[in-house]
Short mmCIF file of C-alpha atoms in Angstrom, two decimals:
data_model
loop_
_atom_site.label_atom_id
_atom_site.label_comp_id
_atom_site.label_asym_id
_atom_site.label_seq_id
_atom_site.Cartn_x
_atom_site.Cartn_y
_atom_site.Cartn_z
CA MET A 1 -54.33 0.29 -29.60
CA TYR A 2 -51.19 -1.17 -27.65
CA SER A 3 -50.75 -3.35 -24.45
CA HIS A 4 -47.85 -2.25 -23.19
CA VAL A 5 -44.01 -0.78 -23.85
CA THR A 6 -40.78 -2.41 -22.54
CA PHE A 7 -37.44 -0.41 -22.42
CA GLY A 8 -34.35 -2.54 -21.27
CA CYS A 9 -32.28 -0.73 -18.34
CA SER A 10 -29.19 -1.54 -16.68
CA ASP A 11 -30.07 -0.70 -13.02
CA LEU A 12 -33.97 -1.10 -12.29
CA GLU A 13 -33.36 1.05 -9.16
CA GLN A 14 -32.36 4.29 -11.09
CA ALA A 15 -34.86 3.81 -13.94
CA THR A 16 -37.69 3.43 -11.43
CA ASP A 17 -36.58 6.73 -9.65
CA PHE A 18 -36.36 8.20 -13.52
CA TYR A 19 -39.48 7.21 -14.35
CA ASP A 20 -41.26 8.00 -11.44
CA SER A 21 -40.28 11.69 -11.89
CA VAL A 22 -40.99 11.83 -15.43
CA PHE A 23 -44.36 9.95 -15.55
CA GLY A 24 -45.57 11.96 -12.15
CA GLU A 25 -45.66 14.81 -14.18
CA LEU A 26 -47.69 13.14 -17.16
CA GLY A 27 -50.37 11.56 -14.49
CA PHE A 28 -49.27 7.99 -14.56
CA GLU A 29 -48.76 5.92 -11.54
CA ARG A 30 -46.77 2.99 -10.79
CA ARG A 31 -48.07 -0.33 -10.14
CA PRO A 32 -47.20 -3.54 -8.62
CA VAL A 33 -45.48 -6.30 -10.68
CA SER A 34 -46.34 -9.88 -9.42
CA PRO A 35 -43.63 -12.10 -10.31
CA ASP A 36 -44.42 -13.45 -13.45
CA GLY A 37 -40.99 -15.91 -14.31
CA GLY A 38 -40.06 -12.79 -15.97
CA PRO A 39 -36.83 -10.28 -15.17
CA ALA A 40 -36.92 -7.93 -12.73
CA SER A 41 -39.12 -5.05 -13.78
CA ALA A 42 -41.05 -1.70 -13.18
CA CYS A 43 -44.59 -0.83 -14.20
CA TRP A 44 -46.30 2.50 -14.76
CA VAL A 45 -50.08 2.84 -16.17
CA PRO A 46 -52.36 6.10 -16.29
CA ALA A 47 -53.81 6.97 -13.21
CA GLY A 48 -56.93 4.90 -12.78
CA LYS A 49 -56.41 2.77 -15.50
CA SER A 50 -54.80 -0.86 -16.08
CA LEU A 51 -53.51 -0.40 -19.35
CA PRO A 52 -51.62 0.49 -21.48
CA ARG A 53 -48.58 -0.10 -19.09
CA PHE A 54 -44.80 0.98 -19.72
CA TYR A 55 -42.21 -1.33 -18.06
CA ALA A 56 -38.63 -0.84 -17.50
CA TYR A 57 -37.14 -4.20 -17.36
CA ILE A 58 -33.76 -5.64 -16.71
CA PRO A 59 -33.09 -7.56 -20.13
CA PHE A 60 -34.50 -11.27 -20.25
CA ASP A 61 -31.49 -12.37 -22.06
CA GLY A 62 -29.07 -11.01 -19.28
CA LYS A 63 -27.05 -9.27 -21.55
CA THR A 64 -26.56 -5.52 -21.47
CA ALA A 65 -29.82 -3.04 -22.19
CA THR A 66 -29.07 -1.34 -25.39
CA PRO A 67 -31.76 1.27 -27.08
CA GLY A 68 -32.54 0.67 -30.57
CA ASN A 69 -31.70 3.12 -33.56
CA GLY A 70 -35.04 4.77 -34.74
CA ASN A 71 -36.79 3.55 -31.59
CA MET A 72 -38.53 5.98 -29.92
CA VAL A 73 -41.75 6.16 -27.65
CA ALA A 74 -44.28 9.10 -27.30
CA PHE A 75 -46.23 9.88 -24.50
CA SER A 76 -49.06 12.30 -24.54
CA ALA A 77 -49.55 15.34 -22.13
CA SER A 78 -52.73 17.50 -21.58
CA SER A 79 -50.91 20.61 -21.76
CA ARG A 80 -47.70 22.57 -22.98
CA GLU A 81 -46.88 23.57 -19.35
CA ILE A 82 -47.11 19.00 -18.47
CA VAL A 83 -44.58 18.74 -21.49
CA ASP A 84 -42.28 21.58 -20.34
CA ALA A 85 -42.35 20.21 -16.64
CA ALA A 86 -42.00 16.15 -17.85
CA TYR A 87 -38.64 17.46 -20.06
CA LYS A 88 -37.46 19.51 -17.05
CA VAL A 89 -37.59 16.98 -14.14
CA ALA A 90 -35.92 14.16 -16.89
CA LEU A 91 -32.85 16.30 -17.18
CA MET A 92 -32.66 16.93 -13.51
CA ALA A 93 -33.12 12.92 -13.33
CA GLY A 94 -30.09 12.35 -15.56
CA ALA A 95 -31.78 12.36 -18.96
CA LYS A 96 -29.95 13.61 -21.91
CA ASP A 97 -31.14 16.54 -24.19
CA GLU A 98 -32.59 15.57 -27.66
CA GLY A 99 -34.58 18.60 -27.90
CA ALA A 100 -36.07 21.26 -25.97
CA PRO A 101 -39.71 21.87 -25.88
CA GLY A 102 -41.29 23.71 -28.50
CA GLU A 103 -43.75 23.74 -31.76
CA ARG A 104 -42.85 21.36 -33.93
CA ILE A 105 -45.24 23.25 -36.76
CA HIS A 106 -43.81 20.37 -39.39
CA TYR A 107 -45.69 18.03 -37.43
CA GLY A 108 -48.85 20.43 -37.60
CA VAL A 109 -50.02 23.57 -35.97
CA GLY A 110 -50.35 23.44 -32.04
CA TYR A 111 -48.00 20.26 -32.23
CA TYR A 112 -45.50 21.17 -29.24
CA GLY A 113 -43.02 18.40 -27.82
CA ALA A 114 -39.70 17.89 -26.13
CA TYR A 115 -37.16 14.68 -26.85
CA PHE A 116 -34.89 13.36 -24.33
CA ARG A 117 -32.72 9.65 -23.62
CA ASP A 118 -33.59 8.15 -20.67
CA LEU A 119 -30.58 6.92 -18.43
CA ASP A 120 -30.01 3.71 -20.70
CA GLY A 121 -30.09 6.07 -24.11
CA ASN A 122 -34.06 5.16 -24.74
CA LYS A 123 -35.63 8.16 -27.22
CA ILE A 124 -38.48 9.52 -25.54
CA HIS A 125 -41.03 12.05 -26.56
CA VAL A 126 -43.69 13.76 -24.78
CA VAL A 127 -46.08 15.61 -26.68
CA TYR A 128 -48.88 18.20 -26.54
CA ARG A 129 -51.07 17.70 -29.36
CA GLY A 130 -52.77 20.83 -30.01
CA ASP A 131 -52.95 20.02 -33.55
CA ILE A 132 -55.92 17.69 -33.01
CA GLU A 133 -57.53 18.51 -30.21
#
């Protein structure tokens, strides 16, 4: 459905360490980014795939990275345990809690997710969709 998602970051090294931790739990791997004329970035993909991609970038315009109000990216987990693990490593890596792992039955019976903000304040949701499996 989509090619890639990008989040601005203020410190690429810190963002890379943060997302290596979280995405390691979700089965994503970091891939090399060839210089393309854009700003410095890091990229992750689902293991063994080339798309979709997630990028952490230093903003192209050189201004401070800021999160958008109402913006969020949700990443699919293959089990509740993986939601729990991703949430735990995110908080250990400096994320801010926005909602501990748990059932979200208002979205559907079997919907299990957690919310947190990355080091730059971007909102992330990790979800196991037992409601549609």
